Amino acid sequence: MNRLLSRTIRLSSVLSVCMLLTTGCWSRIEINDRAFVTSMYVDDAGNGQVRVSLGFPLPNRLVQGQSGGVSNDGNPYTHMTKEGKTIAEAIRKIQNDLSREINWGSNRIIVVSSQYAKQGMQPLMEYLGRLPHIQLKTYLFVAKEEAEKIPRMSAVFERFPSEVLREFARRRMTLNALFEI
């Protein structure tokens, strides 16, 4: 009987310690402190500069309790645009203007202008290769004109312009291209 009691106490103490260690991670960034990138637009800005626009959903404009509902306060998304000598510099400037930390885990769309693509995609591919959270199933589009104009289109059936592009790619209404990073 003593042996059974001793085993039960040891087992319950081991389980208690395991449960305490898996209760959560207090060193991670809260979801309220993140800005989730849903789309990235890259253009040649001239003079050796690159223009980068990032699309973000605005959680404060999404109506709670309704699936896909949008409040009347305006668009449920925003785009921030900055220029820099490199893509990393332009994104760093965007980060400086944000009160939240940029998170790449939700990005599924990258659009580059044909002018930028003609100069070479290697700087973009190298930057994306260094991002640890970039999705492997990110769609890459090349726009005839400036990529920055794409988010201005109205998303009638979708909540965000990036979802329109993602649906085109998902339905195979665009050309597929493979790039190795």
PDB file of C-alpha atoms in Angstrom:
ATOM      1  CA  MET A   1       0.000   0.000   0.000  1.00  0.00           C
ATOM      2  CA  ASN A   2       2.844   2.375   0.872  1.00  0.00           C
ATOM      3  CA  ARG A   3       4.528   1.561  -2.389  1.00  0.00           C
ATOM      4  CA  LEU A   4       1.389   2.377  -4.389  1.00  0.00           C
ATOM      5  CA  LEU A   5       0.929   5.663  -2.524  1.00  0.00           C
ATOM      6  CA  SER A   6       4.570   6.586  -3.120  1.00  0.00           C
ATOM      7  CA  ARG A   7       4.237   5.890  -6.841  1.00  0.00           C
ATOM      8  CA  THR A   8       1.059   7.912  -7.097  1.00  0.00           C
ATOM      9  CA  ILE A   9       2.656  10.897  -5.356  1.00  0.00           C
ATOM     10  CA  ARG A  10       5.727  10.743  -7.621  1.00  0.00           C
ATOM     11  CA  LEU A  11       3.605  10.464 -10.749  1.00  0.00           C
ATOM     12  CA  SER A  12       1.327  13.337  -9.741  1.00  0.00           C
ATOM     13  CA  SER A  13       4.326  15.545  -8.875  1.00  0.00           C
ATOM     14  CA  VAL A  14       5.962  14.825 -12.250  1.00  0.00           C
ATOM     15  CA  LEU A  15       2.691  15.608 -14.033  1.00  0.00           C
ATOM     16  CA  SER A  16       2.285  18.808 -12.018  1.00  0.00           C
ATOM     17  CA  VAL A  17       5.779  19.987 -12.949  1.00  0.00           C
ATOM     18  CA  CYS A  18       5.119  19.202 -16.626  1.00  0.00           C
ATOM     19  CA  MET A  19       1.876  21.137 -16.536  1.00  0.00           C
ATOM     20  CA  LEU A  20       3.575  24.139 -14.934  1.00  0.00           C
ATOM     21  CA  LEU A  21       6.255  24.155 -17.619  1.00  0.00           C
ATOM     22  CA  THR A  22       3.719  24.094 -20.461  1.00  0.00           C
ATOM     23  CA  THR A  23       1.310  26.769 -19.196  1.00  0.00           C
ATOM     24  CA  GLY A  24       2.425  29.391 -21.696  1.00  0.00           C
ATOM     25  CA  CYS A  25       5.318  31.479 -22.847  1.00  0.00           C
ATOM     26  CA  TRP A  26       5.607  34.829 -21.171  1.00  0.00           C
ATOM     27  CA  SER A  27       8.653  35.884 -23.193  1.00  0.00           C
ATOM     28  CA  ARG A  28       6.857  35.984 -26.576  1.00  0.00           C
ATOM     29  CA  ILE A  29       5.315  39.047 -28.183  1.00  0.00           C
ATOM     30  CA  GLU A  30       1.589  39.462 -27.640  1.00  0.00           C
ATOM     31  CA  ILE A  31      -0.666  39.264 -30.688  1.00  0.00           C
ATOM     32  CA  ASN A  32      -1.795  42.839 -29.985  1.00  0.00           C
ATOM     33  CA  ASP A  33       1.794  44.005 -30.492  1.00  0.00           C
ATOM     34  CA  ARG A  34       2.114  42.607 -34.027  1.00  0.00           C
ATOM     35  CA  ALA A  35       1.329  43.985 -37.462  1.00  0.00           C
ATOM     36  CA  PHE A  36       0.567  41.087 -39.798  1.00  0.00           C
ATOM     37  CA  VAL A  37       1.755  41.612 -43.373  1.00  0.00           C
ATOM     38  CA  THR A  38      -0.757  40.262 -45.893  1.00  0.00           C
ATOM     39  CA  SER A  39       0.876  41.615 -49.048  1.00  0.00           C
ATOM     40  CA  MET A  40       4.126  43.143 -50.260  1.00  0.00           C
ATOM     41  CA  TYR A  41       4.527  45.404 -53.314  1.00  0.00           C
ATOM     42  CA  VAL A  42       7.965  46.239 -54.726  1.00  0.00           C
ATOM     43  CA  ASP A  43       8.686  48.983 -57.297  1.00  0.00           C
ATOM     44  CA  ASP A  44      11.742  50.631 -58.756  1.00  0.00           C
ATOM     45  CA  ALA A  45      11.718  54.212 -57.437  1.00  0.00           C
ATOM     46  CA  GLY A  46      14.541  55.441 -59.697  1.00  0.00           C
ATOM     47  CA  ASN A  47      17.927  56.823 -58.659  1.00  0.00           C
ATOM     48  CA  GLY A  48      18.950  53.393 -57.340  1.00  0.00           C
ATOM     49  CA  GLN A  49      16.075  53.385 -54.848  1.00  0.00           C
ATOM     50  CA  VAL A  50      13.420  50.737 -54.279  1.00  0.00           C
ATOM     51  CA  ARG A  51       9.856  51.467 -53.128  1.00  0.00           C
ATOM     52  CA  VAL A  52       8.235  48.873 -50.854  1.00  0.00           C
ATOM     53  CA  SER A  53       4.592  48.856 -49.791  1.00  0.00           C
ATOM     54  CA  LEU A  54       3.297  46.486 -47.137  1.00  0.00           C
ATOM     55  CA  GLY A  55      -0.383  45.693 -46.654  1.00  0.00           C
ATOM     56  CA  PHE A  56      -1.754  45.200 -43.146  1.00  0.00           C
ATOM     57  CA  PRO A  57      -5.241  44.328 -41.856  1.00  0.00           C
ATOM     58  CA  LEU A  58      -6.624  46.770 -39.303  1.00  0.00           C
ATOM     59  CA  PRO A  59      -8.091  44.669 -36.479  1.00  0.00           C
ATOM     60  CA  ASN A  60      -9.853  47.668 -34.962  1.00  0.00           C
ATOM     61  CA  ARG A  61     -11.972  47.973 -38.129  1.00  0.00           C
ATOM     62  CA  LEU A  62     -13.050  44.361 -38.329  1.00  0.00           C
ATOM     63  CA  VAL A  63     -16.450  43.781 -36.745  1.00  0.00           C
ATOM     64  CA  GLN A  64     -16.410  41.149 -34.032  1.00  0.00           C
ATOM     65  CA  GLY A  65     -19.042  38.455 -34.041  1.00  0.00           C
ATOM     66  CA  GLN A  66     -19.726  38.603 -37.780  1.00  0.00           C
ATOM     67  CA  SER A  67     -17.908  36.385 -40.207  1.00  0.00           C
ATOM     68  CA  GLY A  68     -16.230  38.616 -42.735  1.00  0.00           C
ATOM     69  CA  GLY A  69     -18.051  41.723 -41.588  1.00  0.00           C
ATOM     70  CA  VAL A  70     -16.475  45.151 -41.879  1.00  0.00           C
ATOM     71  CA  SER A  71     -17.320  48.184 -39.816  1.00  0.00           C
ATOM     72  CA  ASN A  72     -18.359  51.453 -41.439  1.00  0.00           C
ATOM     73  CA  ASP A  73     -15.205  53.232 -40.274  1.00  0.00           C
ATOM     74  CA  GLY A  74     -13.429  52.647 -43.615  1.00  0.00           C
ATOM     75  CA  ASN A  75     -11.333  49.931 -45.156  1.00  0.00           C
ATOM     76  CA  PRO A  76     -10.274  47.072 -42.877  1.00  0.00           C
ATOM     77  CA  TYR A  77      -6.735  47.309 -44.257  1.00  0.00           C
ATOM     78  CA  THR A  78      -3.971  49.820 -44.840  1.00  0.00           C
ATOM     79  CA  HIS A  79      -0.762  50.033 -46.848  1.00  0.00           C
ATOM     80  CA  MET A  80       2.453  51.710 -45.800  1.00  0.00           C
ATOM     81  CA  THR A  81       5.016  52.723 -48.401  1.00  0.00           C
ATOM     82  CA  LYS A  82       8.656  53.727 -47.959  1.00  0.00           C
ATOM     83  CA  GLU A  83      11.704  54.038 -50.205  1.00  0.00           C
ATOM     84  CA  GLY A  84      15.257  52.968 -49.539  1.00  0.00           C
ATOM     85  CA  LYS A  85      18.495  51.901 -51.206  1.00  0.00           C
ATOM     86  CA  THR A  86      17.586  48.285 -50.444  1.00  0.00           C
ATOM     87  CA  ILE A  87      14.425  46.381 -49.634  1.00  0.00           C
ATOM     88  CA  ALA A  88      15.641  45.884 -46.071  1.00  0.00           C
ATOM     89  CA  GLU A  89      16.152  49.626 -45.615  1.00  0.00           C
ATOM     90  CA  ALA A  90      12.664  50.446 -46.913  1.00  0.00           C
ATOM     91  CA  ILE A  91      11.088  47.853 -44.607  1.00  0.00           C
ATOM     92  CA  ARG A  92      13.131  49.150 -41.682  1.00  0.00           C
ATOM     93  CA  LYS A  93      11.689  52.627 -42.364  1.00  0.00           C
ATOM     94  CA  ILE A  94       8.173  51.167 -42.367  1.00  0.00           C
ATOM     95  CA  GLN A  95       8.910  49.413 -39.050  1.00  0.00           C
ATOM     96  CA  ASN A  96      10.073  52.724 -37.564  1.00  0.00           C
ATOM     97  CA  ASP A  97       6.644  54.253 -38.295  1.00  0.00           C
ATOM     98  CA  LEU A  98       4.682  51.340 -36.816  1.00  0.00           C
ATOM     99  CA  SER A  99       3.730  50.948 -33.179  1.00  0.00           C
ATOM    100  CA  ARG A 100       3.660  47.156 -33.684  1.00  0.00           C
ATOM    101  CA  GLU A 101       6.276  44.641 -34.770  1.00  0.00           C
ATOM    102  CA  ILE A 102       6.047  43.429 -38.382  1.00  0.00           C
ATOM    103  CA  ASN A 103       5.113  39.748 -38.646  1.00  0.00           C
ATOM    104  CA  TRP A 104       5.543  37.940 -41.978  1.00  0.00           C
ATOM    105  CA  GLY A 105       3.600  34.787 -41.079  1.00  0.00           C
ATOM    106  CA  SER A 106       0.419  35.866 -42.895  1.00  0.00           C
ATOM    107  CA  ASN A 107       2.021  37.151 -46.100  1.00  0.00           C
ATOM    108  CA  ARG A 108       0.860  35.211 -49.149  1.00  0.00           C
ATOM    109  CA  ILE A 109       1.219  37.824 -51.909  1.00  0.00           C
ATOM    110  CA  ILE A 110       4.280  39.573 -53.364  1.00  0.00           C
ATOM    111  CA  VAL A 111       3.822  41.855 -56.375  1.00  0.00           C
ATOM    112  CA  VAL A 112       6.762  43.412 -58.204  1.00  0.00           C
ATOM    113  CA  SER A 113       6.612  45.896 -61.046  1.00  0.00           C
ATOM    114  CA  SER A 114       7.912  44.783 -64.436  1.00  0.00           C
ATOM    115  CA  GLN A 115      10.497  47.576 -64.293  1.00  0.00           C
ATOM    116  CA  TYR A 116      11.880  46.193 -61.009  1.00  0.00           C
ATOM    117  CA  ALA A 117      11.755  42.607 -62.322  1.00  0.00           C
ATOM    118  CA  LYS A 118      13.747  43.556 -65.450  1.00  0.00           C
ATOM    119  CA  GLN A 119      16.573  44.836 -63.254  1.00  0.00           C
ATOM    120  CA  GLY A 120      16.805  41.465 -61.514  1.00  0.00           C
ATOM    121  CA  MET A 121      14.961  39.656 -58.768  1.00  0.00           C
ATOM    122  CA  GLN A 122      18.052  38.555 -56.858  1.00  0.00           C
ATOM    123  CA  PRO A 123      17.911  41.295 -54.155  1.00  0.00           C
ATOM    124  CA  LEU A 124      14.260  40.430 -53.420  1.00  0.00           C
ATOM    125  CA  MET A 125      14.911  36.679 -53.375  1.00  0.00           C
ATOM    126  CA  GLU A 126      17.911  37.123 -51.064  1.00  0.00           C
ATOM    127  CA  TYR A 127      15.865  39.257 -48.670  1.00  0.00           C
ATOM    128  CA  LEU A 128      12.986  36.775 -48.629  1.00  0.00           C
ATOM    129  CA  GLY A 129      15.435  33.915 -48.104  1.00  0.00           C
ATOM    130  CA  ARG A 130      16.636  35.553 -44.899  1.00  0.00           C
ATOM    131  CA  LEU A 131      13.149  35.894 -43.423  1.00  0.00           C
ATOM    132  CA  PRO A 132      12.546  32.962 -41.086  1.00  0.00           C
ATOM    133  CA  HIS A 133       8.743  33.157 -41.142  1.00  0.00           C
ATOM    134  CA  ILE A 134       8.083  33.712 -44.845  1.00  0.00           C
ATOM    135  CA  GLN A 135       5.604  31.181 -46.195  1.00  0.00           C
ATOM    136  CA  LEU A 136       6.810  28.756 -48.863  1.00  0.00           C
ATOM    137  CA  LYS A 137       3.441  29.019 -50.605  1.00  0.00           C
ATOM    138  CA  THR A 138       3.686  32.761 -51.223  1.00  0.00           C
ATOM    139  CA  TYR A 139       2.452  33.833 -54.638  1.00  0.00           C
ATOM    140  CA  LEU A 140       4.732  36.090 -56.698  1.00  0.00           C
ATOM    141  CA  PHE A 141       3.146  38.367 -59.310  1.00  0.00           C
ATOM    142  CA  VAL A 142       4.707  40.761 -61.809  1.00  0.00           C
ATOM    143  CA  ALA A 143       2.612  43.843 -62.578  1.00  0.00           C
ATOM    144  CA  LYS A 144       2.815  45.604 -65.951  1.00  0.00           C
ATOM    145  CA  GLU A 145       2.927  48.986 -64.295  1.00  0.00           C
ATOM    146  CA  GLU A 146       3.718  50.029 -60.748  1.00  0.00           C
ATOM    147  CA  ALA A 147       2.967  47.346 -58.182  1.00  0.00           C
ATOM    148  CA  GLU A 148       1.986  50.065 -55.716  1.00  0.00           C
ATOM    149  CA  LYS A 149      -1.227  50.681 -57.724  1.00  0.00           C
ATOM    150  CA  ILE A 150      -2.534  47.135 -57.128  1.00  0.00           C
ATOM    151  CA  PRO A 151      -3.813  47.717 -53.549  1.00  0.00           C
ATOM    152  CA  ARG A 152      -5.907  50.650 -54.779  1.00  0.00           C
ATOM    153  CA  MET A 153      -8.245  48.298 -56.628  1.00  0.00           C
ATOM    154  CA  SER A 154     -11.538  47.773 -54.929  1.00  0.00           C
ATOM    155  CA  ALA A 155     -12.090  44.400 -53.328  1.00  0.00           C
ATOM    156  CA  VAL A 156     -15.792  43.845 -53.917  1.00  0.00           C
ATOM    157  CA  PHE A 157     -16.205  40.197 -52.941  1.00  0.00           C
ATOM    158  CA  GLU A 158     -13.127  39.907 -50.717  1.00  0.00           C
ATOM    159  CA  ARG A 159     -12.198  41.910 -47.632  1.00  0.00           C
ATOM    160  CA  PHE A 160      -8.649  42.743 -48.780  1.00  0.00           C
ATOM    161  CA  PRO A 161      -7.079  43.374 -52.221  1.00  0.00           C
ATOM    162  CA  SER A 162      -4.473  40.728 -51.415  1.00  0.00           C
ATOM    163  CA  GLU A 163      -7.240  38.126 -51.118  1.00  0.00           C
ATOM    164  CA  VAL A 164      -8.339  38.900 -54.696  1.00  0.00           C
ATOM    165  CA  LEU A 165      -4.852  38.101 -55.987  1.00  0.00           C
ATOM    166  CA  ARG A 166      -4.589  35.018 -53.790  1.00  0.00           C
ATOM    167  CA  GLU A 167      -7.891  33.701 -55.148  1.00  0.00           C
ATOM    168  CA  PHE A 168      -6.721  34.250 -58.739  1.00  0.00           C
ATOM    169  CA  ALA A 169      -3.595  32.227 -58.002  1.00  0.00           C
ATOM    170  CA  ARG A 170      -5.470  29.541 -56.093  1.00  0.00           C
ATOM    171  CA  ARG A 171      -7.918  29.069 -58.960  1.00  0.00           C
ATOM    172  CA  ARG A 172      -4.974  28.830 -61.380  1.00  0.00           C
ATOM    173  CA  MET A 173      -6.121  31.911 -63.309  1.00  0.00           C
ATOM    174  CA  THR A 174      -2.528  33.173 -63.406  1.00  0.00           C
ATOM    175  CA  LEU A 175       0.721  31.782 -64.712  1.00  0.00           C
ATOM    176  CA  ASN A 176       2.811  29.791 -62.266  1.00  0.00           C
ATOM    177  CA  ALA A 177       6.493  30.571 -61.892  1.00  0.00           C
ATOM    178  CA  LEU A 178       9.110  28.890 -59.751  1.00  0.00           C
ATOM    179  CA  PHE A 179      12.008  30.728 -58.166  1.00  0.00           C
ATOM    180  CA  GLU A 180      14.700  29.200 -56.028  1.00  0.00           C
ATOM    181  CA  ILE A 181      15.740  31.237 -53.041  1.00  0.00           C
TER     182      ILE A 181
END
